[in-house]
GROMACS .gro file of N, CA and C in nm:
model
  261
    1LEU      N    1  12.402 -11.862   1.984
    1LEU     CA    2  12.513 -11.856   2.080
    1LEU      C    3  12.468 -11.976   2.189
    2ASP      N    4  12.573 -12.045   2.227
    2ASP     CA    5  12.587 -12.140   2.318
    2ASP      C    6  12.531 -12.081   2.458
    3ALA      N    7  12.484 -12.182   2.547
    3ALA     CA    8  12.431 -12.114   2.675
    3ALA      C    9  12.553 -12.061   2.755
    4ARG      N   10  12.676 -12.126   2.733
    4ARG     CA   11  12.779 -12.072   2.830
    4ARG      C   12  12.839 -11.928   2.768
    5ASP      N   13  12.808 -11.903   2.643
    5ASP     CA   14  12.850 -11.777   2.579
    5ASP      C   15  12.746 -11.644   2.603
    6LEU      N   16  12.643 -11.663   2.681
    6LEU     CA   17  12.534 -11.576   2.682
    6LEU      C   18  12.566 -11.470   2.800
    7ALA      N   19  12.644 -11.489   2.883
    7ALA     CA   20  12.667 -11.401   3.013
    7ALA      C   21  12.702 -11.255   2.955
    8ARG      N   22  12.802 -11.236   2.876
    8ARG     CA   23  12.842 -11.087   2.848
    8ARG      C   24  12.728 -11.035   2.751
    9PRO      N   25  12.661 -11.093   2.655
    9PRO     CA   26  12.556 -11.022   2.584
    9PRO      C   27  12.450 -10.989   2.670
   10VAL      N   28  12.404 -11.088   2.745
   10VAL     CA   29  12.290 -11.047   2.843
   10VAL      C   30  12.317 -10.941   2.937
   11SER      N   31  12.449 -10.936   2.983
   11SER     CA   32  12.485 -10.829   3.082
   11SER      C   33  12.477 -10.699   3.007
   12LEU      N   34  12.517 -10.686   2.884
   12LEU     CA   35  12.517 -10.579   2.809
   12LEU      C   36  12.385 -10.529   2.799
   13ILE      N   37  12.277 -10.598   2.760
   13ILE     CA   38  12.152 -10.577   2.748
   13ILE      C   39  12.092 -10.513   2.871
   14VAL      N   40  12.126 -10.579   2.985
   14VAL     CA   41  12.075 -10.518   3.119
   14VAL      C   42  12.128 -10.365   3.113
   15ARG      N   43  12.261 -10.339   3.105
   15ARG     CA   44  12.305 -10.200   3.102
   15ARG      C   45  12.229 -10.113   3.011
   16LEU      N   46  12.210 -10.152   2.903
   16LEU     CA   47  12.142 -10.064   2.797
   16LEU      C   48  12.006 -10.049   2.832
   17ILE      N   49  11.935 -10.140   2.885
   17ILE     CA   50  11.787 -10.120   2.928
   17ILE      C   51  11.772 -10.027   3.052
   18GLN      N   52  11.881 -10.026   3.135
   18GLN     CA   53  11.878  -9.944   3.260
   18GLN      C   54  11.908  -9.804   3.219
   19ASN      N   55  11.977  -9.782   3.104
   19ASN     CA   56  12.023  -9.649   3.060
   19ASN      C   57  11.937  -9.599   2.947
   20SER      N   58  11.865  -9.665   2.898
   20SER     CA   59  11.769  -9.610   2.783
   20SER      C   60  11.639  -9.676   2.771
   21ARG      N   61  11.537  -9.584   2.809
   21ARG     CA   62  11.396  -9.632   2.792
   21ARG      C   63  11.358  -9.683   2.662
   22SER      N   64  11.418  -9.601   2.561
   22SER     CA   65  11.390  -9.621   2.411
   22SER      C   66  11.433  -9.768   2.365
   23PHE      N   67  11.552  -9.794   2.430
   23PHE     CA   68  11.618  -9.929   2.401
   23PHE      C   69  11.536 -10.037   2.457
   24ALA      N   70  11.489 -10.007   2.570
   24ALA     CA   71  11.404 -10.119   2.643
   24ALA      C   72  11.269 -10.137   2.559
   25ASP      N   73  11.203 -10.023   2.531
   25ASP     CA   74  11.069 -10.042   2.445
   25ASP      C   75  11.104 -10.105   2.327
   26GLY      N   76  11.222 -10.080   2.251
   26GLY     CA   77  11.247 -10.134   2.116
   26GLY      C   78  11.279 -10.286   2.146
   27LEU      N   79  11.337 -10.326   2.265
   27LEU     CA   80  11.356 -10.480   2.287
   27LEU      C   81  11.215 -10.555   2.303
   28VAL      N   82  11.132 -10.483   2.372
   28VAL     CA   83  11.001 -10.550   2.380
   28VAL      C   84  10.924 -10.554   2.258
   29LYS      N   85  10.948 -10.450   2.162
   29LYS     CA   86  10.870 -10.455   2.041
   29LYS      C   87  10.930 -10.561   1.940
   30GLU      N   88  11.076 -10.594   1.952
   30GLU     CA   89  11.124 -10.677   1.873
   30GLU      C   90  11.121 -10.822   1.923
   31GLY      N   91  11.065 -10.832   2.042
   31GLY     CA   92  11.021 -10.978   2.079
   31GLY      C   93  11.122 -11.054   2.175
   32LEU      N   94  11.188 -10.945   2.257
   32LEU     CA   95  11.275 -11.011   2.369
   32LEU      C   96  11.193 -11.089   2.467
   33LEU      N   97  11.073 -11.061   2.492
   33LEU     CA   98  11.001 -11.129   2.576
   33LEU      C   99  10.934 -11.257   2.525
   34SER      N  100  10.961 -11.299   2.408
   34SER     CA  101  10.907 -11.428   2.361
   34SER      C  102  10.959 -11.532   2.435
   35SER      N  103  10.850 -11.621   2.459
   35SER     CA  104  10.868 -11.754   2.528
   35SER      C  105  10.983 -11.834   2.500
   36THR      N  106  11.008 -11.847   2.382
   36THR     CA  107  11.128 -11.933   2.321
   36THR      C  108  11.261 -11.861   2.384
   37ILE      N  109  11.277 -11.747   2.355
   37ILE     CA  110  11.405 -11.675   2.406
   37ILE      C  111  11.412 -11.672   2.552
   38LEU      N  112  11.306 -11.646   2.633
   38LEU     CA  113  11.323 -11.661   2.778
   38LEU      C  114  11.332 -11.803   2.844
   39HIS      N  115  11.263 -11.878   2.773
   39HIS     CA  116  11.287 -12.024   2.814
   39HIS      C  117  11.431 -12.070   2.803
   40LYS      N  118  11.496 -12.026   2.695
   40LYS     CA  119  11.636 -12.054   2.663
   40LYS      C  120  11.732 -11.989   2.773
   41LEU      N  121  11.705 -11.846   2.806
   41LEU     CA  122  11.783 -11.785   2.890
   41LEU      C  123  11.753 -11.831   3.036
   42LEU      N  124  11.645 -11.890   3.079
   42LEU     CA  125  11.600 -11.912   3.203
   42LEU      C  126  11.617 -12.070   3.223
   43ASP      N  127  11.676 -12.134   3.132
   43ASP     CA  128  11.685 -12.278   3.137
   43ASP      C  129  11.787 -12.305   3.249
   44LYS      N  130  11.768 -12.431   3.305
   44LYS     CA  131  11.842 -12.470   3.439
   44LYS      C  132  12.002 -12.482   3.385
   45SER      N  133  12.025 -12.495   3.261
   45SER     CA  134  12.171 -12.510   3.224
   45SER      C  135  12.235 -12.383   3.214
   46SER      N  136  12.151 -12.270   3.209
   46SER     CA  137  12.216 -12.127   3.187
   46SER      C  138  12.308 -12.112   3.332
   47GLN      N  139  12.391 -12.019   3.306
   47GLN     CA  140  12.485 -11.986   3.399
   47GLN      C  141  12.397 -11.887   3.498
   48LYS      N  142  12.445 -11.898   3.635
   48LYS     CA  143  12.370 -11.817   3.722
   48LYS      C  144  12.375 -11.661   3.690
   49GLU      N  145  12.483 -11.626   3.635
   49GLU     CA  146  12.493 -11.479   3.601
   49GLU      C  147  12.378 -11.441   3.481
   50VAL      N  148  12.354 -11.521   3.405
   50VAL     CA  149  12.256 -11.496   3.289
   50VAL      C  150  12.123 -11.511   3.355
   51ILE      N  151  12.084 -11.601   3.445
   51ILE     CA  152  11.944 -11.627   3.486
   51ILE      C  153  11.924 -11.483   3.580
   52LEU      N  154  12.026 -11.439   3.671
   52LEU     CA  155  12.017 -11.318   3.747
   52LEU      C  156  11.985 -11.198   3.657
   53ASP      N  157  12.077 -11.173   3.549
   53ASP     CA  158  12.050 -11.069   3.453
   53ASP      C  159  11.922 -11.061   3.383
   54VAL      N  160  11.872 -11.175   3.347
   54VAL     CA  161  11.723 -11.194   3.287
   54VAL      C  162  11.625 -11.155   3.389
   55LEU      N  163  11.643 -11.190   3.511
   55LEU     CA  164  11.550 -11.158   3.605
   55LEU      C  165  11.557 -11.001   3.633
   56VAL      N  166  11.669 -10.940   3.629
   56VAL     CA  167  11.680 -10.788   3.639
   56VAL      C  168  11.627 -10.723   3.517
   57ILE      N  169  11.647 -10.785   3.399
   57ILE     CA  170  11.555 -10.743   3.280
   57ILE      C  171  11.421 -10.734   3.278
   58ILE      N  172  11.361 -10.862   3.334
   58ILE     CA  173  11.206 -10.853   3.365
   58ILE      C  174  11.168 -10.767   3.470
   59SER      N  175  11.250 -10.740   3.570
   59SER     CA  176  11.229 -10.649   3.678
   59SER      C  177  11.205 -10.500   3.596
   60ASP      N  178  11.317 -10.464   3.549
   60ASP     CA  179  11.332 -10.339   3.492
   60ASP      C  180  11.211 -10.298   3.394
   61LEU      N  181  11.185 -10.407   3.300
   61LEU     CA  182  11.084 -10.392   3.195
   61LEU      C  183  10.959 -10.375   3.251
   62ALA      N  184  10.922 -10.453   3.365
   62ALA     CA  185  10.823 -10.440   3.445
   62ALA      C  186  10.789 -10.310   3.508
   63ARG      N  187  10.895 -10.259   3.551
   63ARG     CA  188  10.881 -10.117   3.609
   63ARG      C  189  10.873 -10.009   3.507
   64LEU      N  190  10.919 -10.021   3.382
   64LEU     CA  191  10.902  -9.923   3.284
   64LEU      C  192  10.774  -9.930   3.196
   65SER      N  193  10.730 -10.057   3.190
   65SER     CA  194  10.631 -10.087   3.086
   65SER      C  195  10.478 -10.062   3.128
   66LYS      N  196  10.394 -10.079   3.034
   66LYS     CA  197  10.253 -10.068   3.062
   66LYS      C  198  10.190 -10.203   3.126
   67VAL      N  199  10.070 -10.181   3.161
   67VAL     CA  200  10.016 -10.281   3.233
   67VAL      C  201  10.012 -10.422   3.159
   68ARG      N  202   9.968 -10.427   3.033
   68ARG     CA  203   9.984 -10.539   2.966
   68ARG      C  204  10.118 -10.613   2.966
   69THR      N  205  10.223 -10.547   2.943
   69THR     CA  206  10.352 -10.615   2.954
   69THR      C  207  10.373 -10.669   3.085
   70VAL      N  208  10.344 -10.578   3.181
   70VAL     CA  209  10.362 -10.615   3.326
   70VAL      C  210  10.299 -10.745   3.378
   71SER      N  211  10.167 -10.770   3.313
   71SER     CA  212  10.106 -10.886   3.353
   71SER      C  213  10.181 -11.013   3.284
   72HIS      N  214  10.223 -10.979   3.154
   72HIS     CA  215  10.295 -11.087   3.077
   72HIS      C  216  10.415 -11.117   3.160
   73LEU      N  217  10.494 -11.013   3.215
   73LEU     CA  218  10.612 -11.050   3.278
   73LEU      C  219  10.575 -11.122   3.402
   74GLY      N  220  10.491 -11.089   3.472
   74GLY     CA  221  10.438 -11.160   3.586
   74GLY      C  222  10.427 -11.304   3.578
   75ILE      N  223  10.352 -11.343   3.460
   75ILE     CA  224  10.343 -11.491   3.431
   75ILE      C  225  10.472 -11.545   3.402
   76LEU      N  226  10.560 -11.476   3.325
   76LEU     CA  227  10.686 -11.543   3.311
   76LEU      C  228  10.774 -11.557   3.428
   77PHE      N  229  10.758 -11.472   3.526
   77PHE     CA  230  10.835 -11.470   3.644
   77PHE      C  231  10.777 -11.597   3.731
   78LEU      N  232  10.638 -11.623   3.735
   78LEU     CA  233  10.579 -11.722   3.798
   78LEU      C  234  10.619 -11.867   3.746
   79CYS      N  235  10.627 -11.860   3.604
   79CYS     CA  236  10.681 -11.985   3.542
   79CYS      C  237  10.821 -12.007   3.581
   80PHE      N  238  10.914 -11.904   3.598
   80PHE     CA  239  11.040 -11.939   3.638
   80PHE      C  240  11.043 -11.993   3.775
   81ILE      N  241  10.967 -11.931   3.870
   81ILE     CA  242  10.961 -11.982   4.011
   81ILE      C  243  10.914 -12.121   4.017
   82LYS      N  244  10.816 -12.150   3.944
   82LYS     CA  245  10.756 -12.280   3.935
   82LYS      C  246  10.865 -12.384   3.889
   83ALA      N  247  10.950 -12.346   3.794
   83ALA     CA  248  11.050 -12.423   3.745
   83ALA      C  249  11.160 -12.468   3.830
   84TYR      N  250  11.196 -12.355   3.912
   84TYR     CA  251  11.325 -12.373   4.000
   84TYR      C  252  11.278 -12.407   4.129
   85VAL      N  253  11.175 -12.357   4.186
   85VAL     CA  254  11.156 -12.385   4.324
   85VAL      C  255  11.076 -12.509   4.336
   86LEU      N  256  10.985 -12.531   4.261
   86LEU     CA  257  10.912 -12.662   4.286
   86LEU      C  258  10.963 -12.780   4.235
   87CYS      N  259  11.078 -12.781   4.164
   87CYS     CA  260  11.134 -12.910   4.108
   87CYS      C  261  11.233 -12.969   4.213
   0.00000   0.00000   0.00000
């Protein structure tokens, strides 16, 4: 998908994660948190809605997940802050 076409699918993922812990666990197991995917979704060319939804996903997964995933999510969030705030 092109960056401008990601808003609706990412929004759907947010709703599914918020309503189903098993869906959230499945997405983590299938690699939603891979750096390649997250870098594409958090790229500066992404729509604001996509970036906001990805941050909601990270927040929800951190709240639901175990310590290992939480530390991984924390690192991803810090990379996001570094890319957007420090540039």
